[in-house]
Amino acid sequence: MALAERLRTRGDIIERQVQLFFNPSRGLKEDYDRAYHHNLIEVGWPAGVVPLFDPRVKENTCAVVGAALGDEGKGRIVDNKVTSLLEIPEVQLVQVIRFQGGNNAGHTVEGNDGRKIDGHLVPSFYLYEAAVGIIDQGVIVHQDLETEVGYIEDRVGDVGGRLIVSENAILATDLERAEEGLNKLKSSGKTDGGTGRGIGPSYGHHTDRSGTVVADLIGRQWREIFSNRYDQYQRDFAAWGLSLSDTEVPDFEKSRVTHTNETRSLGTKAEYLDRLEHFRDWLSARDFVRNTYCMHRDAYNNPSIAKLFEGAQGAGLDVWLGTRPDVTSSNTSVYAVREGTGVYIAENIEEKIGVFKLTYTSDVGTMRHLPTQIELAREIRKASDLAPGATDDEKYGANVRDEGHEFGTTTGRPRSISFLDFEIMRYNARMSGIETLVATHIDIARKNRPIKVCTHYTDARGNVVPYQPGLKYLAEVNPNYLVLPGWDGEACRSAKSLDKLPENAQKFLSFVQARVGYPIVGVTSGPSRDNLLIFPGYNLRHS
Ligand code: IMP
C-alpha cells in the first residue's frame, strides 16, 4: 500500500515518525522497493492531510531552523519565506526574529539582482522594505554588531528604524572572548574551542546569573559594572599567570577582510571601556534598543504582522541534544523560541521547517567525528588534490567539498563531509520540534556518482541500536549503508516541478522522506531565489 494511503492524518504521520525513531531498520526494504522499483514518488504532505489544527497557532508565523549541524542553507530559506509571507494579501510587515545564538552563526542571502550578503548576528530581513529584524533576548550581542550593520548598510542602505535589539539580549564583550581562550587552556584543549565569539562563556554566565545584558550597557551605571568585570577577569587571569590586557582576542572585523584568523590584544581597562563606550554611543545614536516584550504583545494577535523565527546553528549543535561536547551553548530548536522571545511558544507557530543538505552533511566541528564522516585531510579542496589510489569515499568527499563550496565563511577552513545519516536526521527532526523539511543542495550530485546513505546503526555484535546524542556513544556504533544512484545535478536547476527533476532525484527524495518520516516540502537547486522548488499540494503555507 502506498505511503500516502497509509498516512491519512497528521496523527498517522506522527505515529510513523515514532515507529521509525524506535525501530530504525523496520520497513527499509519496502520503502526502497516503493521508490526504486515501483516508482512511487511520495514527497510533501500526503494529499488531504491538514498539517496543523492546534488552536494555539497564530496565523502567518513560521520558524526555520537547521536540522543538521549548521550551514544547511537556512538564510536563503528564510529569505524565500519572507517573500512568500509578503505575498499573503493581509500581511503588511514581516518581523524576522533571531531568538538564539550570536555572531557564531553565518548565513548568506542573495537578492534577485545577484547581490550576496553574509550575515552573522543581524536577521535576514534587510533585502525587504516591509520587513524588520529583531535581535531578541535569547541572542548574544557583541559590539561587532556595529561592523556588521555597516557592512549591510553599504549594500542595502540605511536599516535605521528596521533593526531592533532587545534590551534583555545577552551581552558578550571581549572579556568573554578572552575567557573562551582561557577555558580552552584550562581544559588542556579537551573542550571544543568554539568560534571565539565568547558564546560559551556568555551563555554560561547567563545561567550562573553573573552575566550582563544590553540594558546594563545602556544604563547609567554601565562604567561601574564593566569596570568591576574587568577587575574580576584581571584577577582570574592573573591566577593563571596571564596578563588580561595582553591577551589576544579574535578580531573578526579584520578577519572578514583578510579571510584568515586575525587577533588583537584586549587592552587596558581604559581601552576596554573606551571601546564599550563607543558601542554604547552607537546603539543610542541609532536608537536600536527596545523592550521587545512590548513589541511582541502588540503584534501577537495581529496577523498583518507576520513573524518569522530564524534559527541559528542546527539541531546537531544543541547544547543538550547535539553531538556533545562539540556543540554550541544554546538550545537550537524551535522550542527555544520560548526563552528567546519570552512571549511566543512553539505551539504558536504555524509552520516549522527544518533545513538540511539533501545528499550529504557538512560541519566545521574541531573534535567531531561522526559515524558517517569521510576520512578526508583538511588540505584536500578538490579531487585533483588527492594522492593516486584514493578511495571512492575520499573522491566523493573531495568532489562534494569542491562543488558544495564547503569552506567556512570567515576563515575559509575546509568543512568535514559525511554521508547522509537517517539516524541523526530522524533524531534531530523529532527533537527540534519541526514538522516539515526543506532540502538544499540537490544539485550536488552527478549522474555516475552513487550516493551512500546510512539507514541505521548496529553495535559490535550486529544488533540494531538507535541514535543517541553525544560523540562518546557515536564512536561505538557502525553505520549500515545503502548505495543509491546519483543524478545530473545541473539538470535540477531548470526543473520547475517535482516531476521535472531527474528520476533518481525524485526517488531519492521519496526514499529520504519515507525513512526520515517528515514531509519534504521543498528543495533548492542553487543559491539564487529562483532555485527553489515547492512540492505540489504544499505552497509553504497550508491554505
Ligand atoms: P560556539 O557556538 O562558538 O561556542 O562554537 C561551538 C561549536 O559550534 C563549534 O564547533 C562551532 O564550529 C560550532 N558552530 C557554532 N555556530 C555554528 C554555525 O552557525 N554553523 C556551524 N557550526 C557552528
XYZ file of C-alpha atoms and ligand atoms in Angstrom:
566
model
C 0.000 0.000 0.000
C 1.346 3.436 -0.896
C 2.580 5.530 1.994
C 0.119 8.302 1.234
C -2.776 5.869 1.612
C -1.458 4.710 4.934
C -0.888 8.224 6.216
C -4.266 9.860 6.246
C -3.911 12.253 9.138
C -1.248 14.194 10.883
C -1.597 11.717 13.759
C -0.662 8.872 11.356
C 2.432 10.760 10.306
C 3.495 11.319 13.896
C 2.861 7.655 14.689
C 5.102 6.636 11.788
C 7.810 9.038 12.980
C 7.750 7.373 16.394
C 7.886 3.890 14.828
C 10.914 4.831 12.752
C 12.521 6.524 15.693
C 12.486 3.401 17.822
C 12.784 0.790 15.042
C 15.163 2.355 12.540
C 15.576 -0.670 10.257
C 11.941 -1.784 10.074
C 10.306 -1.459 6.648
C 13.579 -0.491 4.970
C 13.260 -2.894 2.051
C 9.615 -1.996 1.426
C 10.425 1.712 1.326
C 13.357 1.073 -1.002
C 11.225 -1.030 -3.350
C 8.408 1.506 -3.406
C 10.721 4.310 -4.526
C 13.279 2.456 -6.620
C 11.331 -0.473 -8.119
C 7.714 0.633 -8.171
C 8.457 4.306 -8.872
C 6.087 5.525 -6.182
C 7.223 9.080 -5.615
C 5.805 10.409 -2.384
C 7.179 13.792 -1.467
C 5.489 16.573 0.543
C 2.392 16.318 2.716
C 0.183 13.428 1.641
C -2.862 14.875 -0.139
C -5.728 15.762 2.128
C -3.720 15.943 5.343
C -4.326 19.171 7.219
C -0.920 19.879 8.694
C -1.959 21.896 11.712
C -5.052 22.238 13.765
C -3.748 23.350 17.125
C -5.987 26.196 18.400
C -2.925 27.988 19.798
C -1.461 28.514 16.323
C -1.048 32.144 15.318
C -1.584 32.911 11.653
C 1.336 33.872 9.445
C 4.021 32.585 11.756
C 6.908 30.406 10.687
C 10.140 29.077 12.154
C 13.160 27.966 10.139
C 15.852 26.002 11.962
C 18.770 23.828 10.949
C 18.116 20.074 11.030
C 21.798 19.101 10.765
C 24.996 20.748 12.007
C 24.601 24.350 10.868
C 25.331 25.876 7.466
C 22.445 23.980 5.862
C 21.301 26.969 3.817
C 18.759 28.376 6.297
C 19.443 32.005 5.313
C 18.116 31.609 1.811
C 15.071 29.650 3.018
C 14.311 32.481 5.453
C 14.733 34.873 2.563
C 12.349 32.844 0.362
C 9.916 32.672 3.235
C 9.896 36.456 3.735
C 8.888 36.749 0.078
C 6.068 34.249 0.422
C 4.782 35.806 3.653
C 4.703 39.214 1.963
C 2.646 37.712 -0.853
C -0.198 36.979 1.580
C -2.651 39.856 0.988
C -3.292 40.642 4.659
C 0.404 40.779 5.572
C 1.841 44.276 5.752
C 5.026 43.619 7.648
C 7.279 40.661 8.382
C 9.252 40.533 11.606
C 12.342 38.357 11.183
C 13.243 37.348 14.722
C 16.540 35.832 15.860
C 15.979 34.002 19.149
C 19.258 32.191 19.927
C 22.938 32.072 19.027
C 25.102 35.052 18.268
C 27.535 36.003 15.566
C 28.920 32.459 15.692
C 26.259 31.894 13.025
C 26.724 32.690 9.369
C 24.005 32.997 6.766
C 24.176 34.120 3.181
C 21.258 35.642 1.351
C 21.192 36.503 -2.307
C 18.836 39.054 -3.828
C 17.174 38.964 -7.246
C 19.947 41.155 -8.606
C 22.578 38.599 -7.584
C 23.640 40.681 -4.553
C 25.114 38.287 -1.992
C 25.219 39.327 1.645
C 26.791 37.407 4.519
C 25.055 37.979 7.825
C 26.044 36.772 11.277
C 24.047 38.425 14.014
C 21.618 40.507 12.011
C 18.435 38.653 10.978
C 17.883 38.124 7.238
C 15.337 40.929 6.773
C 17.372 43.617 5.059
C 16.529 42.970 1.420
C 12.895 43.901 2.052
C 11.409 47.313 2.804
C 8.416 45.704 4.509
C 10.479 43.624 6.931
C 12.091 44.384 10.263
C 14.809 42.428 12.048
C 14.624 41.704 15.761
C 17.645 40.519 17.735
C 15.734 39.116 20.655
C 16.571 38.294 24.240
C 17.930 34.797 23.640
C 20.698 36.122 21.387
C 24.272 37.035 22.296
C 25.123 40.575 21.148
C 28.706 41.778 20.753
C 29.981 45.183 19.645
C 30.921 43.579 16.312
C 27.279 44.330 15.540
C 28.335 47.834 14.511
C 30.703 46.483 11.850
C 28.093 44.059 10.582
C 25.412 46.733 10.315
C 27.933 48.952 8.490
C 28.667 46.136 6.037
C 24.969 45.531 5.428
C 24.144 49.229 5.062
C 26.926 49.624 2.481
C 24.988 47.125 0.390
C 21.320 47.835 1.082
C 21.190 51.345 2.533
C 20.042 52.594 5.924
C 18.353 49.990 8.151
C 17.574 52.538 10.879
C 14.102 52.027 12.327
C 14.004 48.497 10.908
C 16.510 46.791 13.188
C 15.634 46.215 16.816
C 17.876 44.914 19.597
C 16.227 43.620 22.755
C 17.358 45.388 25.905
C 17.419 41.929 27.504
C 19.702 40.375 24.881
C 22.797 38.826 26.445
C 25.928 40.898 26.024
C 29.293 39.416 25.082
C 32.300 41.681 25.352
C 35.958 40.985 24.675
C 36.200 39.653 28.239
C 34.028 36.646 27.412
C 36.046 36.131 24.232
C 39.255 36.095 26.244
C 37.599 33.716 28.689
C 36.786 31.308 25.873
C 40.527 31.056 25.219
C 41.258 30.623 28.921
C 38.706 27.822 29.204
C 40.422 26.016 26.380
C 43.725 26.367 28.196
C 42.220 25.175 31.476
C 40.854 22.033 29.851
C 44.186 21.398 28.085
C 42.410 21.593 24.764
C 39.884 18.897 25.750
C 36.858 21.135 25.233
C 35.854 22.371 21.842
C 37.325 25.801 21.266
C 34.172 27.334 19.879
C 34.183 30.039 17.289
C 35.959 32.569 19.525
C 32.863 34.796 19.757
C 32.529 34.302 23.508
C 29.309 32.344 23.056
C 30.011 29.600 25.633
C 31.092 31.934 28.475
C 28.251 34.388 27.773
C 25.525 31.746 27.917
C 27.354 30.184 30.866
C 27.199 33.438 32.805
C 23.589 33.926 31.850
C 22.885 30.584 33.508
C 25.067 31.239 36.568
C 23.461 34.700 36.717
C 26.683 36.629 36.672
C 26.480 37.864 33.081
C 25.404 41.146 31.534
C 22.680 42.178 29.123
C 22.354 45.073 26.683
C 20.410 47.101 29.275
C 23.494 47.041 31.546
C 25.475 48.830 28.871
C 22.725 51.329 28.128
C 22.080 52.071 31.811
C 23.685 54.847 33.803
C 25.796 52.512 35.932
C 27.479 50.959 32.919
C 31.014 52.185 33.661
C 30.967 50.754 37.162
C 29.516 47.398 36.052
C 32.060 46.816 33.281
C 34.950 48.258 35.240
C 34.246 45.744 38.010
C 34.007 42.947 35.492
C 37.353 43.902 34.011
C 38.942 43.834 37.505
C 37.419 40.458 38.250
C 38.674 38.970 34.959
C 42.091 40.510 35.600
C 42.273 38.623 38.894
C 41.160 35.363 37.266
C 43.712 35.680 34.500
C 46.468 36.596 36.967
C 45.692 33.401 38.895
C 46.676 31.541 35.731
C 49.810 33.662 35.373
C 48.306 35.574 32.435
C 48.036 39.260 31.705
C 44.454 40.151 30.726
C 45.448 43.274 28.823
C 47.953 41.345 26.672
C 45.507 38.524 25.956
C 44.792 38.176 22.273
C 41.136 38.058 21.244
C 39.828 37.309 17.765
C 39.439 40.329 15.536
C 36.587 39.407 13.244
C 36.473 42.810 11.588
C 39.946 42.214 10.225
C 39.314 38.507 9.545
C 36.368 39.476 7.365
C 38.756 41.326 5.083
C 41.796 39.041 5.169
C 39.962 35.660 5.439
C 42.481 34.453 7.995
C 42.275 34.300 11.787
C 43.229 37.797 12.962
C 43.609 38.816 16.612
C 44.213 41.945 18.672
C 45.149 42.379 22.321
C 42.292 43.029 24.734
C 43.989 46.148 26.078
C 43.975 48.044 29.351
C 40.822 48.721 31.312
C 40.634 52.222 29.852
C 40.932 50.874 26.318
C 38.317 48.200 27.013
C 35.886 50.752 28.453
C 36.520 53.168 25.581
C 35.560 50.510 23.076
C 32.404 49.690 25.016
C 31.512 53.364 25.314
C 31.849 53.726 21.591
C 29.426 50.836 21.084
C 27.070 52.287 23.707
C 27.034 55.658 21.944
C 26.432 53.984 18.616
C 23.489 51.928 19.945
C 21.940 55.084 21.398
C 22.572 57.226 18.334
C 20.997 54.591 16.098
C 18.128 54.071 18.544
C 18.199 50.303 18.074
C 17.442 49.123 21.615
C 13.848 48.365 22.598
C 11.700 46.456 25.047
C 10.831 43.633 22.637
C 8.289 42.161 25.053
C 6.023 45.137 24.397
C 6.557 44.838 20.633
C 5.517 41.171 20.755
C 2.481 41.962 22.879
C 1.299 44.390 20.212
C 1.974 42.008 17.316
C 0.920 38.721 18.967
C -2.680 38.614 17.788
C -2.155 40.682 14.665
C -1.937 38.522 11.511
C -0.999 41.531 9.364
C 2.384 41.368 11.111
C 3.910 38.034 10.064
C 6.518 36.541 12.353
C 9.442 34.560 11.059
C 11.654 32.953 13.698
C 15.123 32.483 12.264
C 17.213 29.782 13.924
C 20.996 29.747 14.025
C 23.278 26.694 14.019
C 21.401 23.389 13.766
C 19.768 20.624 15.791
C 23.004 18.654 15.989
C 24.660 21.591 17.776
C 22.036 21.827 20.502
C 23.671 22.123 23.917
C 21.584 19.275 25.343
C 20.805 17.067 22.390
C 23.604 17.641 19.912
C 26.947 15.978 19.307
C 28.242 16.774 22.791
C 30.773 18.011 23.721
C 31.269 19.604 20.291
C 28.097 21.676 20.395
C 27.183 25.306 20.811
C 25.880 26.615 24.142
C 22.237 27.266 23.309
C 19.085 25.351 22.545
C 18.954 25.450 18.751
C 15.443 24.061 18.303
C 12.063 25.623 17.612
C 11.339 25.158 21.324
C 13.977 27.839 22.078
C 11.585 30.470 20.678
C 10.053 30.457 24.152
C 13.182 31.578 26.050
C 14.451 33.510 23.067
C 11.445 35.808 22.844
C 9.861 35.432 26.266
C 6.433 35.541 24.618
C 5.951 33.030 21.819
C 5.848 29.269 22.276
C 6.487 26.616 19.630
C 2.760 25.753 19.572
C 2.005 29.294 18.365
C 3.959 28.733 15.184
C 2.005 27.749 12.104
C 4.866 26.334 10.098
C 8.037 24.758 11.486
C 10.673 23.994 8.901
C 13.946 22.109 9.330
C 16.592 22.647 6.673
C 19.150 20.002 5.667
C 21.527 19.264 2.835
C 19.932 16.537 0.772
C 22.829 14.376 -0.304
C 25.420 14.803 2.462
C 26.169 16.594 5.739
C 28.980 19.041 6.382
C 30.303 20.535 9.606
C 33.078 22.698 10.956
C 33.499 20.935 14.313
C 37.051 20.556 15.544
C 36.511 17.454 17.691
C 33.511 15.973 15.988
C 33.901 12.643 14.229
C 30.557 11.400 13.041
C 29.808 7.739 12.272
C 29.443 8.508 8.568
C 32.277 11.016 8.269
C 34.578 10.589 5.299
C 38.267 10.441 6.198
C 39.472 13.408 4.203
C 42.500 15.506 5.063
C 41.680 19.183 5.682
C 44.048 20.337 2.939
C 42.089 18.484 0.239
C 39.977 21.086 -1.510
C 39.083 19.169 -4.671
C 39.503 15.694 -6.191
C 42.685 16.654 -8.035
C 44.381 17.297 -4.647
C 44.057 13.601 -3.771
C 47.022 11.243 -3.963
C 46.827 8.409 -6.525
C 44.985 5.394 -5.139
C 42.491 7.473 -3.143
C 39.356 5.556 -2.137
C 35.948 6.148 -3.700
C 34.790 7.671 -0.420
C 37.677 10.143 -0.466
C 36.914 11.052 -4.064
C 33.263 11.539 -3.186
C 34.165 13.754 -0.210
C 36.645 15.837 -2.206
C 34.144 16.388 -5.024
C 31.392 17.387 -2.627
C 33.693 19.765 -0.733
C 34.589 21.425 -4.004
C 31.136 21.507 -5.649
C 29.297 22.468 -2.459
C 31.886 25.178 -1.570
C 32.279 23.543 1.807
C 34.689 26.048 3.308
C 33.968 28.146 6.409
C 32.593 31.628 5.630
C 35.049 33.585 7.801
C 38.299 31.648 7.667
C 37.836 29.530 4.528
C 38.621 26.383 6.550
C 37.509 23.196 4.726
C 34.494 21.549 6.352
C 34.206 17.837 7.156
C 31.963 15.862 4.830
C 29.768 12.978 5.993
C 27.345 10.696 4.212
C 23.688 11.462 4.887
C 22.713 9.744 8.125
C 19.000 8.947 8.557
C 19.542 8.128 12.216
C 20.848 11.566 13.076
C 18.255 13.201 10.878
C 15.331 11.369 12.456
C 16.502 12.283 15.914
C 17.185 15.897 15.034
C 13.878 16.326 13.257
C 11.922 14.872 16.148
C 13.678 16.685 18.959
C 13.885 20.085 17.278
C 10.125 20.487 17.053
C 9.947 20.838 13.299
C 7.082 19.472 11.202
C 8.451 19.645 7.685
C 11.797 19.529 5.935
C 13.283 21.638 3.172
C 16.240 20.035 1.417
C 19.043 22.127 -0.033
C 21.876 21.335 -2.473
C 20.006 18.840 -4.681
C 22.454 19.968 -7.363
C 25.408 18.408 -5.508
C 25.001 15.094 -7.312
C 26.373 13.636 -10.541
C 24.963 11.042 -12.899
C 27.610 8.376 -12.459
C 28.349 9.084 -8.841
C 26.416 6.835 -6.430
C 25.313 8.315 -3.102
C 25.757 6.424 0.141
C 23.186 6.870 2.882
C 23.271 5.443 6.383
C 19.957 3.733 7.149
C 20.631 2.576 10.719
C 23.361 1.697 13.207
C 24.472 -1.630 14.581
C 26.695 -2.378 17.546
C 29.770 -4.629 17.604
C 27.531 -7.728 17.787
C 25.400 -6.667 14.851
C 22.338 -5.615 16.869
C 20.414 -2.606 15.625
C 20.983 0.281 18.032
C 19.284 3.667 17.959
C 20.910 7.069 17.658
C 21.750 8.826 20.892
C 23.295 12.269 21.172
C 26.921 12.633 22.215
C 30.171 11.797 20.487
C 31.135 9.154 23.053
C 28.139 6.994 22.151
C 28.502 7.637 18.431
C 32.114 6.437 18.440
C 30.840 2.917 19.244
C 28.219 2.466 16.514
C 28.645 1.085 12.998
C 26.731 2.755 10.182
C 24.862 0.500 7.748
C 24.791 1.900 4.247
C 22.657 1.706 1.163
C 24.152 2.900 -2.094
C 21.689 4.826 -4.242
C 22.103 6.062 -7.808
C 23.128 9.674 -8.432
C 21.675 12.143 -10.965
C 22.573 15.124 -13.061
C 22.717 17.931 -10.504
C 22.898 20.671 -13.134
C 19.631 19.461 -14.658
C 17.844 20.144 -11.357
C 18.328 23.899 -11.807
C 15.967 24.152 -14.744
C 13.265 21.899 -13.235
C 10.109 23.818 -12.399
C 8.235 20.971 -10.706
C 8.951 17.739 -8.866
C 8.217 15.569 -11.904
C 10.743 17.527 -13.975
C 13.590 16.662 -11.617
C 15.818 13.791 -12.788
C 14.107 10.493 -11.974
C 16.766 9.406 -9.498
C 16.497 12.702 -7.647
C 12.753 12.156 -7.248
C 13.315 8.631 -5.988
C 15.973 9.787 -3.571
C 13.694 12.492 -2.145
C 10.869 9.991 -1.795
C 13.071 7.443 -0.059
C 14.539 10.025 2.344
C 11.050 11.253 3.209
C 9.829 7.705 3.835
C 12.780 6.792 6.049
C 13.041 10.035 7.991
C 9.263 10.272 8.314
C 8.877 14.028 7.798
C 7.292 15.611 4.723
C 9.914 17.196 2.462
C 8.069 20.256 1.238
C 10.691 21.955 -0.874
C 14.133 21.669 -2.323
C 16.753 24.125 -3.526
C 18.972 23.561 -6.514
C 21.238 26.589 -6.332
C 21.896 29.808 -4.458
C 19.542 32.232 -6.166
C 15.943 32.861 -5.157
C 14.645 31.101 -8.273
C 16.366 27.835 -7.430
C 13.609 26.798 -5.045
C 11.026 24.165 -5.807
C 7.957 23.841 -3.623
C 6.231 20.500 -3.867
C 2.641 20.026 -5.022
C -0.163 20.191 -2.524
C 2.037 22.426 -0.488
C 2.657 26.113 -1.021
C 4.764 26.849 2.055
C 1.521 27.964 3.599
C -1.185 25.443 4.198
C -4.228 27.305 2.949
P 30.425 28.286 19.691
O 28.992 28.305 19.334
O 31.170 29.462 19.179
O 30.667 28.055 21.151
O 31.095 27.015 18.948
C 30.824 25.692 19.350
C 30.767 24.748 18.153
O 29.636 25.038 17.359
C 31.974 24.826 17.223
O 32.261 23.525 16.743
C 31.476 25.688 16.101
O 32.179 25.466 14.907
C 30.038 25.258 16.016
N 29.162 26.294 15.458
C 28.702 27.380 16.101
N 27.908 28.098 15.278
C 27.852 27.440 14.121
C 27.146 27.686 12.891
O 26.391 28.650 12.721
N 27.340 26.767 11.909
C 28.127 25.686 12.072
N 28.784 25.414 13.197
C 28.657 26.284 14.227
